[in-house]
XYZ file of C-alpha atoms in Angstrom:
718
model
C 0.176 0.221 0.031
C 1.249 3.241 -0.812
C 2.031 5.470 2.042
C 0.719 8.675 3.349
C 2.834 11.433 2.163
C 3.721 13.960 4.626
C 5.951 17.180 4.043
C 9.119 15.510 5.146
C 8.536 12.343 3.046
C 7.865 13.921 0.386
C 11.116 16.651 0.633
C 13.079 13.478 1.560
C 11.672 11.516 -1.841
C 12.648 14.552 -3.839
C 16.705 14.699 -2.529
C 15.585 17.738 -0.032
C 18.893 19.228 1.522
C 19.743 22.145 3.351
C 20.957 24.094 0.056
C 17.377 22.963 -1.668
C 16.725 20.256 -4.518
C 18.819 20.307 -7.870
C 17.751 18.449 -10.437
C 19.422 17.557 -13.517
C 17.761 17.023 -16.946
C 19.256 17.469 -20.272
C 22.640 19.070 -19.060
C 20.240 21.567 -17.526
C 20.062 22.621 -13.712
C 17.585 23.864 -11.722
C 17.794 24.934 -7.595
C 14.600 24.241 -6.402
C 13.196 26.069 -3.518
C 9.779 25.809 -3.898
C 6.982 27.550 -1.206
C 5.102 24.414 0.436
C 1.945 24.481 2.203
C 1.961 23.948 6.155
C 1.261 20.660 6.882
C 1.542 20.173 10.065
C -1.547 19.017 12.299
C -2.882 21.540 14.810
C -1.860 20.606 18.645
C -2.919 21.406 22.057
C -0.294 24.488 22.182
C -2.372 26.116 18.996
C -5.486 25.254 20.480
C -4.526 27.471 23.661
C -4.564 30.248 21.830
C -7.670 30.098 20.093
C -10.213 30.594 23.158
C -10.654 33.472 25.398
C -13.661 34.888 27.725
C -13.517 38.624 26.254
C -14.269 41.958 28.965
C -18.122 41.883 27.360
C -18.284 38.492 28.509
C -18.642 36.806 25.349
C -16.394 33.524 24.677
C -14.315 34.475 21.755
C -13.139 31.607 19.234
C -10.613 31.793 17.073
C -10.979 29.707 13.857
C -8.446 28.805 11.874
C -10.611 26.776 9.300
C -12.220 28.346 6.367
C -15.532 28.732 5.899
C -16.908 27.886 2.699
C -20.399 26.795 3.186
C -19.415 23.131 4.847
C -20.573 24.971 8.137
C -17.543 24.426 10.273
C -17.736 27.759 11.880
C -21.391 27.210 13.582
C -20.256 23.240 14.512
C -16.917 24.688 16.368
C -18.874 27.065 18.380
C -21.383 24.491 19.422
C -18.611 22.279 20.517
C -17.379 25.281 22.369
C -20.591 25.994 24.118
C -21.554 22.291 25.178
C -17.976 22.445 27.186
C -18.595 25.534 28.712
C -22.753 24.939 29.270
C -23.901 28.195 27.629
C -25.527 28.692 24.299
C -24.104 28.998 21.241
C -24.841 32.580 20.858
C -22.522 32.913 23.850
C -19.733 31.819 21.402
C -17.905 34.823 18.849
C -16.560 33.134 16.528
C -13.855 35.308 14.497
C -11.938 34.340 11.246
C -8.522 35.624 12.430
C -5.794 37.286 10.021
C -2.582 35.131 10.058
C -0.675 37.707 12.383
C -3.454 36.231 15.170
C -3.390 32.472 15.656
C -0.450 29.988 15.048
C 0.417 28.584 11.455
C -2.246 26.280 10.610
C -2.928 24.092 7.538
C -5.316 24.159 5.160
C -8.925 23.141 5.149
C -9.318 20.439 2.978
C -9.966 16.406 3.039
C -13.094 16.926 5.078
C -10.566 17.030 7.905
C -11.679 20.579 9.970
C -14.106 18.870 12.508
C -12.257 15.393 12.851
C -8.718 17.409 13.476
C -10.201 20.940 15.277
C -13.469 19.991 16.896
C -11.809 17.712 19.773
C -8.987 20.601 19.902
C -11.552 23.303 19.963
C -13.692 21.314 22.840
C -10.275 20.743 24.964
C -9.837 24.053 24.722
C -13.030 24.883 25.728
C -13.320 22.495 28.454
C -9.832 24.020 30.141
C -11.793 27.627 29.839
C -14.228 26.473 31.520
C -12.068 25.291 34.465
C -10.079 28.556 34.148
C -13.512 30.353 34.586
C -14.522 28.579 37.897
C -10.479 28.939 39.433
C -10.891 32.682 38.914
C -14.725 32.930 40.278
C -13.341 30.876 43.148
C -10.780 32.783 43.737
C -12.857 36.300 43.749
C -15.563 34.884 45.298
C -13.156 33.121 48.429
C -15.072 29.858 48.107
C -14.103 26.247 47.031
C -13.837 25.808 43.598
C -16.307 22.419 44.161
C -19.270 24.815 45.306
C -18.964 26.486 41.830
C -20.560 25.304 38.185
C -21.211 27.476 35.229
C -24.279 28.370 34.141
C -25.713 30.028 30.952
C -25.077 33.638 32.417
C -21.935 32.920 34.233
C -20.625 31.055 37.602
C -23.213 29.615 39.767
C -23.999 27.999 43.277
C -26.733 26.636 44.947
C -28.573 27.070 41.336
C -28.185 30.953 41.259
C -25.900 33.253 39.024
C -23.768 34.764 41.696
C -20.731 35.986 39.217
C -21.731 36.846 35.544
C -19.272 36.453 32.542
C -19.281 40.163 32.320
C -18.053 40.569 35.683
C -15.254 37.632 35.407
C -14.570 39.144 31.979
C -13.866 42.639 32.747
C -10.641 43.590 32.914
C -8.244 41.657 30.450
C -8.995 38.566 28.845
C -9.241 35.416 30.855
C -7.024 32.958 28.993
C -6.074 29.204 28.982
C -2.245 27.874 29.274
C -1.120 24.620 27.100
C -0.867 22.688 30.541
C -4.692 23.405 31.100
C -5.401 22.120 27.135
C -3.607 19.090 28.118
C -5.161 18.161 31.125
C -8.834 18.755 30.060
C -10.983 15.909 29.676
C -14.081 17.602 27.542
C -17.712 16.051 27.328
C -17.222 15.159 23.434
C -14.888 12.764 24.610
C -16.732 11.303 27.378
C -20.432 10.417 26.291
C -23.580 12.498 25.600
C -23.898 13.626 28.927
C -24.806 17.326 29.259
C -25.080 17.856 26.086
C -27.457 20.748 24.350
C -25.652 22.314 21.356
C -23.450 19.514 19.886
C -26.153 17.306 18.040
C -28.681 20.258 17.503
C -29.711 21.937 14.094
C -28.361 25.342 13.828
C -28.189 28.008 10.745
C -25.328 28.561 9.211
C -23.037 31.359 10.815
C -23.448 34.387 9.990
C -26.712 33.677 8.011
C -27.964 37.264 8.881
C -25.055 38.712 7.139
C -25.460 36.756 4.129
C -28.846 37.756 3.752
C -28.791 41.056 4.545
C -25.165 42.517 3.621
C -24.954 43.799 7.096
C -20.925 43.216 7.568
C -18.040 42.028 5.042
C -18.147 38.216 5.272
C -16.569 37.769 1.162
C -13.551 39.246 -0.577
C -15.851 41.135 -2.474
C -17.455 43.213 0.101
C -14.425 44.335 1.123
C -13.505 48.259 0.294
C -10.250 50.036 1.147
C -9.760 53.511 0.681
C -7.965 54.642 -2.779
C -8.688 51.274 -3.863
C -8.958 50.550 -7.472
C -9.962 47.768 -9.679
C -7.401 45.079 -11.605
C -7.635 42.339 -14.211
C -4.509 40.199 -15.920
C -3.866 40.105 -19.392
C -3.772 36.201 -20.399
C -3.131 33.957 -23.262
C -6.235 32.557 -24.877
C -4.916 29.604 -25.618
C -3.343 26.797 -23.782
C 0.382 27.473 -23.382
C 0.301 30.639 -25.354
C 2.678 33.503 -24.872
C 1.566 37.351 -25.148
C 4.059 39.182 -27.583
C 2.310 42.287 -27.309
C -0.374 44.453 -26.329
C -1.896 47.510 -28.099
C -4.061 49.442 -25.058
C -4.334 52.973 -26.951
C -7.683 52.472 -27.656
C -8.533 52.412 -23.621
C -6.921 56.001 -23.075
C -10.110 57.618 -23.545
C -12.743 54.972 -21.050
C -13.645 57.723 -17.930
C -12.192 55.872 -15.311
C -9.436 54.108 -17.257
C -5.719 54.407 -15.367
C -3.282 52.161 -17.509
C -1.904 49.098 -18.429
C 1.153 47.854 -16.404
C 3.519 45.448 -17.350
C 6.472 43.894 -15.260
C 8.459 40.868 -17.522
C 5.609 38.225 -18.930
C 3.236 39.794 -16.594
C 0.393 42.463 -17.634
C -2.346 43.961 -16.080
C -4.942 46.834 -16.562
C -6.464 49.323 -13.587
C -9.566 51.520 -13.353
C -10.915 52.678 -10.919
C -14.380 51.275 -11.882
C -15.288 47.811 -12.587
C -17.215 48.765 -15.730
C -14.180 50.404 -16.994
C -12.118 47.930 -16.455
C -14.515 45.474 -18.752
C -14.667 47.862 -21.287
C -11.156 48.527 -21.271
C -10.353 44.344 -21.428
C -12.735 44.457 -24.425
C -10.906 47.225 -26.000
C -7.272 45.793 -26.032
C -5.511 44.297 -28.953
C -3.443 41.363 -27.919
C -0.349 39.644 -30.159
C -0.192 36.224 -28.953
C 1.997 33.305 -30.288
C -0.442 30.335 -29.904
C -0.198 27.232 -27.730
C -0.045 23.574 -29.307
C -3.381 23.179 -31.529
C -4.881 20.269 -28.822
C -8.214 19.124 -27.903
C -10.122 17.356 -25.512
C -9.774 13.634 -27.256
C -5.840 14.378 -27.886
C -5.772 15.031 -23.812
C -8.125 12.322 -23.216
C -5.496 9.724 -25.107
C -2.593 11.037 -23.144
C -4.025 8.903 -20.116
C -6.027 6.613 -21.957
C -5.059 3.231 -19.794
C -5.036 1.391 -22.683
C -1.773 3.243 -24.143
C 0.106 1.783 -21.134
C 2.513 -0.873 -21.879
C 3.068 -3.414 -18.788
C 2.650 -2.741 -15.592
C 2.022 0.920 -14.520
C 4.285 3.448 -12.205
C 2.651 2.921 -8.709
C 1.249 0.140 -6.653
C -1.291 1.145 -4.215
C -2.167 -2.595 -3.292
C -0.438 -5.614 -4.384
C -1.669 -8.980 -2.273
C -1.450 -12.163 -4.985
C -1.321 -12.949 -8.583
C -4.305 -11.515 -10.759
C -2.941 -12.398 -13.644
C -4.063 -15.979 -14.378
C -7.511 -17.766 -14.447
C -10.666 -16.470 -16.508
C -12.417 -13.030 -16.345
C -15.799 -12.746 -15.465
C -15.737 -8.854 -16.083
C -13.135 -6.408 -18.161
C -14.284 -2.743 -18.000
C -12.553 0.248 -19.372
C -14.012 3.389 -18.150
C -13.545 7.313 -18.824
C -14.149 10.019 -16.689
C -13.673 13.550 -18.261
C -11.894 16.940 -17.365
C -14.072 18.903 -15.126
C -14.387 21.997 -13.530
C -14.858 23.359 -10.444
C -17.642 25.713 -10.990
C -17.607 27.401 -7.581
C -20.595 30.240 -7.598
C -17.986 32.694 -6.661
C -15.329 33.718 -8.164
C -11.662 34.187 -6.918
C -11.677 37.516 -5.395
C -8.303 39.444 -3.963
C -7.360 42.618 -2.448
C -3.822 43.570 -1.752
C -2.603 46.604 -0.283
C 1.366 47.618 0.466
C 1.544 49.740 3.595
C 3.995 52.408 3.925
C 6.176 49.952 6.386
C 6.888 47.714 3.521
C 4.469 45.116 4.638
C 1.684 43.688 2.755
C -2.329 43.004 3.314
C -4.500 40.848 1.665
C -8.195 39.840 1.485
C -8.812 36.525 0.148
C -11.187 33.637 0.048
C -8.865 30.638 0.540
C -8.523 27.482 1.835
C -4.997 27.882 3.146
C -4.138 31.293 4.548
C -0.393 30.812 5.236
C 0.423 29.235 2.308
C -0.584 32.729 0.655
C 1.313 34.494 3.198
C 4.496 32.741 2.341
C 4.207 32.480 -1.516
C 3.495 36.373 -1.245
C 6.513 36.765 1.316
C 8.736 34.736 -0.707
C 7.300 36.548 -4.163
C 7.997 39.703 -2.890
C 11.279 39.102 -0.413
C 9.773 40.061 2.537
C 10.094 38.362 5.998
C 6.715 36.398 6.626
C 5.777 38.484 9.330
C 5.450 41.548 7.111
C 2.631 39.590 5.292
C -0.951 39.454 6.615
C -4.050 37.348 4.962
C -7.219 38.249 5.934
C -9.389 34.848 4.991
C -12.901 35.672 4.151
C -16.190 33.168 3.595
C -15.853 31.566 -0.027
C -18.957 31.080 -1.632
C -17.575 27.448 -2.168
C -14.124 26.276 -2.230
C -13.998 22.205 -3.495
C -9.716 22.211 -3.593
C -9.840 25.100 -5.930
C -8.868 27.544 -3.639
C -5.856 25.905 -2.290
C -3.139 27.552 -4.494
C -1.731 31.108 -5.129
C -3.259 32.797 -7.907
C -5.588 36.001 -7.687
C -4.110 36.824 -4.527
C -0.646 37.195 -6.529
C -1.825 38.949 -9.158
C -3.592 41.578 -7.159
C -0.387 41.975 -4.697
C 1.623 42.396 -8.147
C -0.837 45.036 -9.784
C -0.796 46.847 -6.579
C 3.106 46.818 -6.363
C 3.169 48.133 -9.920
C 0.286 51.080 -9.631
C 1.292 52.050 -5.646
C -2.496 51.683 -4.493
C -4.701 48.795 -3.226
C -5.868 46.368 -6.074
C -9.368 44.067 -6.119
C -8.723 41.539 -8.535
C -12.021 39.562 -9.291
C -11.799 37.016 -11.822
C -14.213 36.738 -14.435
C -16.620 33.029 -14.835
C -14.077 32.663 -18.221
C -10.712 33.485 -15.937
C -12.235 30.491 -14.178
C -12.338 28.164 -16.558
C -9.189 29.277 -18.141
C -6.886 30.534 -15.868
C -8.101 28.013 -13.321
C -6.897 24.118 -12.612
C -9.715 21.160 -13.041
C -10.347 17.979 -12.239
C -8.243 15.564 -14.724
C -9.542 13.071 -16.729
C -8.882 9.626 -15.599
C -8.923 6.065 -17.680
C -9.571 3.053 -15.649
C -9.672 -0.865 -16.566
C -10.881 -3.158 -14.118
C -10.401 -6.804 -14.353
C -12.670 -9.254 -11.755
C -13.545 -12.714 -11.884
C -15.713 -14.474 -8.834
C -16.527 -18.073 -8.453
C -20.363 -19.216 -8.540
C -21.221 -18.061 -5.415
C -19.948 -14.845 -5.716
C -16.657 -14.968 -4.081
C -14.167 -12.260 -5.311
C -11.181 -14.363 -6.852
C -9.269 -11.408 -8.672
C -9.289 -8.018 -8.902
C -7.263 -5.914 -10.646
C -7.446 -2.024 -11.253
C -4.836 -0.174 -13.829
C -5.788 3.579 -13.965
C -4.195 6.524 -15.628
C -4.900 10.174 -14.609
C -3.362 13.790 -15.015
C -1.801 15.242 -11.745
C -3.849 16.190 -8.568
C -1.445 17.127 -5.794
C 1.426 17.368 -7.526
C 0.094 20.189 -10.090
C 1.067 22.028 -13.038
C -0.865 25.096 -11.709
C 1.218 25.574 -8.615
C 4.546 23.880 -9.592
C 6.460 25.366 -12.068
C 8.930 23.293 -14.238
C 11.561 22.165 -12.487
C 9.499 20.934 -9.207
C 7.416 19.367 -11.779
C 10.084 17.194 -13.174
C 11.184 16.185 -9.675
C 7.851 15.251 -8.493
C 7.377 12.594 -11.783
C 9.655 10.385 -9.555
C 7.070 10.406 -6.959
C 3.519 8.646 -6.823
C 0.256 11.296 -6.621
C -1.309 10.158 -3.491
C -4.244 12.553 -4.999
C -4.788 10.468 -7.865
C -4.467 7.100 -5.363
C -7.378 8.400 -3.053
C -10.166 5.944 -2.838
C -8.592 3.330 -5.344
C -8.277 0.367 -2.549
C -11.169 -1.335 -2.741
C -13.337 -2.162 0.200
C -14.343 -5.674 -0.978
C -12.360 -8.746 -0.320
C -10.669 -11.147 -2.860
C -8.337 -13.783 -3.135
C -5.776 -11.662 -5.125
C -6.059 -7.685 -5.562
C -3.333 -5.593 -7.732
C -3.969 -1.746 -7.851
C -1.854 0.536 -10.051
C -1.821 4.385 -11.556
C 0.420 6.249 -13.075
C 0.027 10.201 -13.346
C 0.598 11.793 -16.615
C 1.489 15.134 -16.808
C -0.909 16.856 -19.211
C -1.176 20.470 -20.963
C -3.772 21.368 -18.988
C -3.812 23.115 -15.200
C -5.070 19.761 -12.878
C -5.509 19.658 -9.219
C -7.721 18.510 -6.416
C -11.460 18.349 -7.018
C -13.952 17.752 -4.611
C -12.676 14.428 -2.908
C -9.289 14.529 -5.128
C -9.228 11.203 -6.989
C -12.049 9.411 -4.823
C -15.072 10.585 -6.962
C -13.499 9.062 -10.228
C -12.111 6.034 -8.632
C -15.001 5.028 -6.175
C -17.539 5.315 -9.206
C -14.803 2.944 -11.240
C -15.092 0.394 -8.748
C -18.722 0.642 -8.024
C -19.472 0.233 -11.503
C -17.513 -2.744 -11.698
C -18.737 -4.386 -8.667
C -22.322 -4.012 -9.829
C -21.142 -5.611 -13.264
C -19.643 -8.568 -11.944
C -22.969 -8.951 -9.698
C -25.138 -8.975 -12.811
C -22.538 -11.394 -14.191
C -23.028 -13.642 -11.747
C -27.118 -13.562 -11.536
C -26.238 -11.935 -7.864
C -28.315 -9.103 -6.330
C -25.926 -5.909 -6.137
C -26.593 -5.351 -2.572
C -25.995 -9.399 -1.941
C -22.880 -9.081 -3.802
C -21.615 -6.136 -1.996
C -22.539 -7.307 1.540
C -20.899 -10.678 1.071
C -17.427 -9.177 -0.234
C -17.230 -6.431 2.205
C -13.836 -6.525 4.411
C -14.533 -7.505 8.011
C -12.688 -4.452 9.372
C -15.526 -2.075 7.362
C -18.555 -3.525 8.986
C -19.739 0.354 9.133
C -20.331 0.285 5.298
C -22.069 -3.053 5.754
C -24.349 -1.030 8.174
C -24.995 1.975 5.709
C -25.720 -0.215 2.793
C -28.220 -2.274 4.883
C -29.839 1.325 6.220
C -29.892 2.883 2.520
C -31.836 -0.134 0.999
C -34.197 -0.028 3.685
C -34.912 3.490 3.076
C -35.283 2.839 0.016
C -37.565 -0.243 -0.370
C -34.625 -1.986 -2.522
C -35.779 -5.571 -2.070
C -39.243 -4.381 -3.250
C -38.178 -2.590 -6.000
C -39.063 -2.917 -10.374
C -36.649 -5.233 -11.504
C -37.270 -5.664 -15.440
C -39.102 -2.199 -16.739
C -37.461 -0.532 -19.395
C -38.235 2.684 -18.019
C -37.536 2.597 -14.447
C -34.043 1.539 -12.961
C -32.487 1.109 -9.656
C -29.115 1.503 -8.639
C -26.816 1.215 -5.579
C -23.348 2.240 -4.587
C -21.338 2.645 -1.320
C -17.868 3.871 -0.367
C -15.377 4.670 2.058
C -13.696 8.366 2.441
C -10.562 8.289 3.495
C -11.114 5.380 5.607
C -12.938 7.238 8.236
C -16.542 7.935 6.890
C -18.968 5.664 4.976
C -21.885 6.123 2.560
C -24.098 4.600 0.221
C -26.690 5.766 -1.854
C -29.668 4.384 -4.171
C -30.792 6.086 -6.997
C -34.146 5.749 -9.167
C -33.732 6.734 -12.585
C -36.306 6.949 -15.525
C -36.391 7.469 -18.676
C -38.407 9.285 -21.276
C -38.150 10.921 -24.994
C -36.360 13.961 -22.928
C -33.668 11.653 -21.692
C -33.097 10.219 -18.335
C -34.119 11.644 -15.009
C -33.140 10.825 -11.434
C -36.702 10.701 -10.141
C -35.638 9.513 -6.244
C -32.440 9.751 -4.432
C -31.675 7.826 -0.828
C -28.429 7.978 1.360
C -27.223 6.694 4.489
C -23.994 8.659 5.860
C -21.862 7.862 8.450
C -19.258 10.548 9.840
C -19.523 9.895 13.124
C -20.376 12.181 15.700
C -22.733 14.451 14.251
C -22.436 18.184 15.606
C -24.842 19.995 13.645
C -27.115 17.724 11.425
C -28.547 20.358 9.064
C -24.984 20.959 8.028
C -23.882 17.221 7.656
C -27.048 16.948 5.376
C -26.666 19.792 3.528
C -23.149 18.417 2.568
C -24.652 14.817 1.774
C -27.025 17.002 -0.526
C -24.307 19.126 -2.019
C -22.257 15.632 -3.073
C -25.338 13.747 -4.266
C -26.134 16.872 -6.335
C -22.361 16.856 -7.679
C -22.968 13.107 -8.446
C -26.006 13.707 -10.752
C -24.196 16.559 -12.412
C -20.688 14.005 -13.018
C -23.221 11.645 -14.213
C -25.218 13.507 -16.768
C -23.676 17.064 -17.254
C -19.884 17.974 -16.415
C -17.239 17.853 -19.100
C -14.495 20.560 -19.705
C -14.429 21.066 -23.720
C -11.049 22.079 -25.009
C -10.638 22.836 -28.428
C -7.938 24.178 -30.984
C -5.884 25.031 -28.000
C -8.562 26.702 -25.685
C -10.609 25.841 -22.938
C -14.112 26.400 -24.462
C -16.830 27.589 -21.903
C -16.808 31.063 -21.045
C -19.587 31.202 -18.739
C -22.285 28.791 -17.011
C -24.010 28.762 -20.428
C -21.695 26.759 -22.049
C -20.918 24.576 -18.677
C -23.404 23.038 -17.640
C -24.949 22.052 -14.153
C -27.343 20.225 -12.323
C -30.359 22.834 -11.819
C -32.999 22.307 -9.536
C -35.337 20.879 -12.009
C -32.445 18.125 -12.338
C -32.639 17.256 -8.322
C -35.387 14.326 -6.758
C -36.247 14.216 -3.483
C -33.374 13.211 -1.356
C -33.706 11.107 2.128
C -30.927 11.015 4.095
C -30.283 9.334 7.252
C -27.081 10.119 9.173
C -25.403 7.428 11.679
C -23.232 7.645 14.143
C -20.894 4.788 13.876
C -18.241 6.448 16.654
C -17.865 8.657 19.429
C -16.085 11.256 17.690
C -16.423 12.934 14.286
C -14.698 12.199 11.149
C -15.525 14.193 8.018
C -18.700 14.729 6.502
C -17.545 17.482 3.104
C -16.748 15.033 0.676
C -17.526 11.424 1.449
C -21.174 11.293 -0.335
C -19.098 11.831 -3.499
C -18.265 8.284 -3.179
C -21.641 6.874 -4.083
C -23.921 9.281 -5.761
C -22.492 8.942 -9.580
C -22.114 5.521 -9.211
C -25.796 5.021 -7.954
C -27.181 6.905 -10.595
C -24.962 5.279 -13.551
C -25.669 1.595 -12.245
C -29.244 2.107 -12.405
C -28.968 3.148 -15.950
C -27.318 -0.122 -16.482
C -29.763 -1.842 -14.520
C -32.340 -0.196 -17.107
C -30.897 -0.686 -20.239
C -28.829 -3.941 -19.623
C -25.522 -1.947 -20.442
C -22.656 -0.995 -17.972
C -21.717 3.030 -18.346
C -18.528 2.987 -19.325
C -18.233 6.547 -19.919
C -19.039 9.792 -17.971
C -20.937 11.998 -18.776
C -23.674 9.823 -19.867
C -24.716 11.348 -22.971
C -28.307 10.153 -24.263
C -30.947 7.111 -23.157
């Protein structure tokens, strides 16, 4: 099994030393000193800096987790509130800038509540103890006589010292030792919980609806701020040779064209003036190679590989001999993140030489470090203000609009806001790579799997060309991309199993897309197990239940639950116009989901007419927010099955807007029934888990209806 890739392992694998890496190829050498994202997990020392009782009597919680609609902000408030015995409204969450908290790693991988929630609980339990000690000292009463109440500290059921009185003066803080010794309620059972497990609306819902205070990067207005846009090549690999901006001078509000090396951008005092100036530019471009989607797909076509692939994920027994019951080649296309909010960043250089940036990012400290390195600044001179995002999905993990805004601010000497257009999002952003899978399976007459062989090829996901220069791309070509492999180990037992892959450097920017490789890999796995069940004449549910490895009992539970919810046993089995499909999966060995889809067929095509999901992400902090995440993943699954494909033609990414890139709309979404199962006493991850089962449930329903396995996404026609 391929080991998990830590920062240390990555650097060691690349030969990193005190002087950096030197890679020699074709007689050329590059000294590589890349800026890498911080990867250290949060600690109790970090958590000690997150919570305090403020002079106004409110508990202030610094959240190091970016909020992009997944509900982490309210969830952390609920955790802290229960430990302190107060309502969630008593906990004030602050999204701190990078100068206020210890270095924190990115908000990715559905790890937010799993990694941070328990530490927030510890810090809150420590703060509860500190409050009681402070009260005991002030009142001259034994600690054991006091307890926390919603309004402060109580004795004999009566509040005798309010939080406002306790917080008066300097904030009440906790020590690292306090946090390390605390035993929060979250870890010892359900006793005393009032907020955890209770549905709450999303944090800052009032401001989202009314605009009462700034939440998103585009809400930020600074004195003297102007608007900027980068001039980009229109073709993949293209190079700008010249720019004629002479027609722009007559536009009211147009300020100028700024160039430095290969970088060029426009500045205007108004958005409208900026858009008009862009339309009047005359750009001479040396076009990149004339490439299209078919050529890109051929680069990852597993049929074009010879022999064993480079990277082995699982190798247990000889899968090369014996009969084959299923031999499938499956293809997944290039796809975009399609976040509702485009990337937006504001940059301002101060008189002291420092740099402030406001941006919606999943990794504020990576942005900070990258900007410091780019402009030769000490890292404490760069402050990143992380804003709420209108969708992240992995797209906000690298530095893009942030560095563009900072470059333009440096060139023009004023604060600059850069907001990508929808065209920028498609053409300048990175996207889910295409992949190709060949799965060969065999089983005995009873359905026991004897051979499982899955070989696949994909563009890069972690070692993405969107964030790496040519030298580092070359260096990482010798290291297996763990993002490509995510979710590729099947949960099913087999006498012999082999999973292998190859990551392919593509001429398009690729990278993490909700769940990394898990969505594509699980679709391939769940398509294949369904095809094997059909080949053996076994019910797909029974095939899975008898094949699931014993250590994955929680997967069996969600499968059984979703089958009961949907009425799987009584479904119609021979209809030409209605099919039922089933799929399941494990996300990062920590969360489990299973789905059933009912798909109907008419002259207008296929329609998902019913969708059920059982979901186990451990302890559920806020059930409404978890259901929202499950719904979002299932709708993504519908889009992956029927809609999403980022088309490249003549060297250009074609979509310019959502009119050109179809996404599911409300009429595509059926009634969705979700059952939340708590298979562990601590939270695991909900943000991406259901992506493992939604698409395959839909396409397996089509296969049940038509008798033909769906082997290519998206499904084109009925």
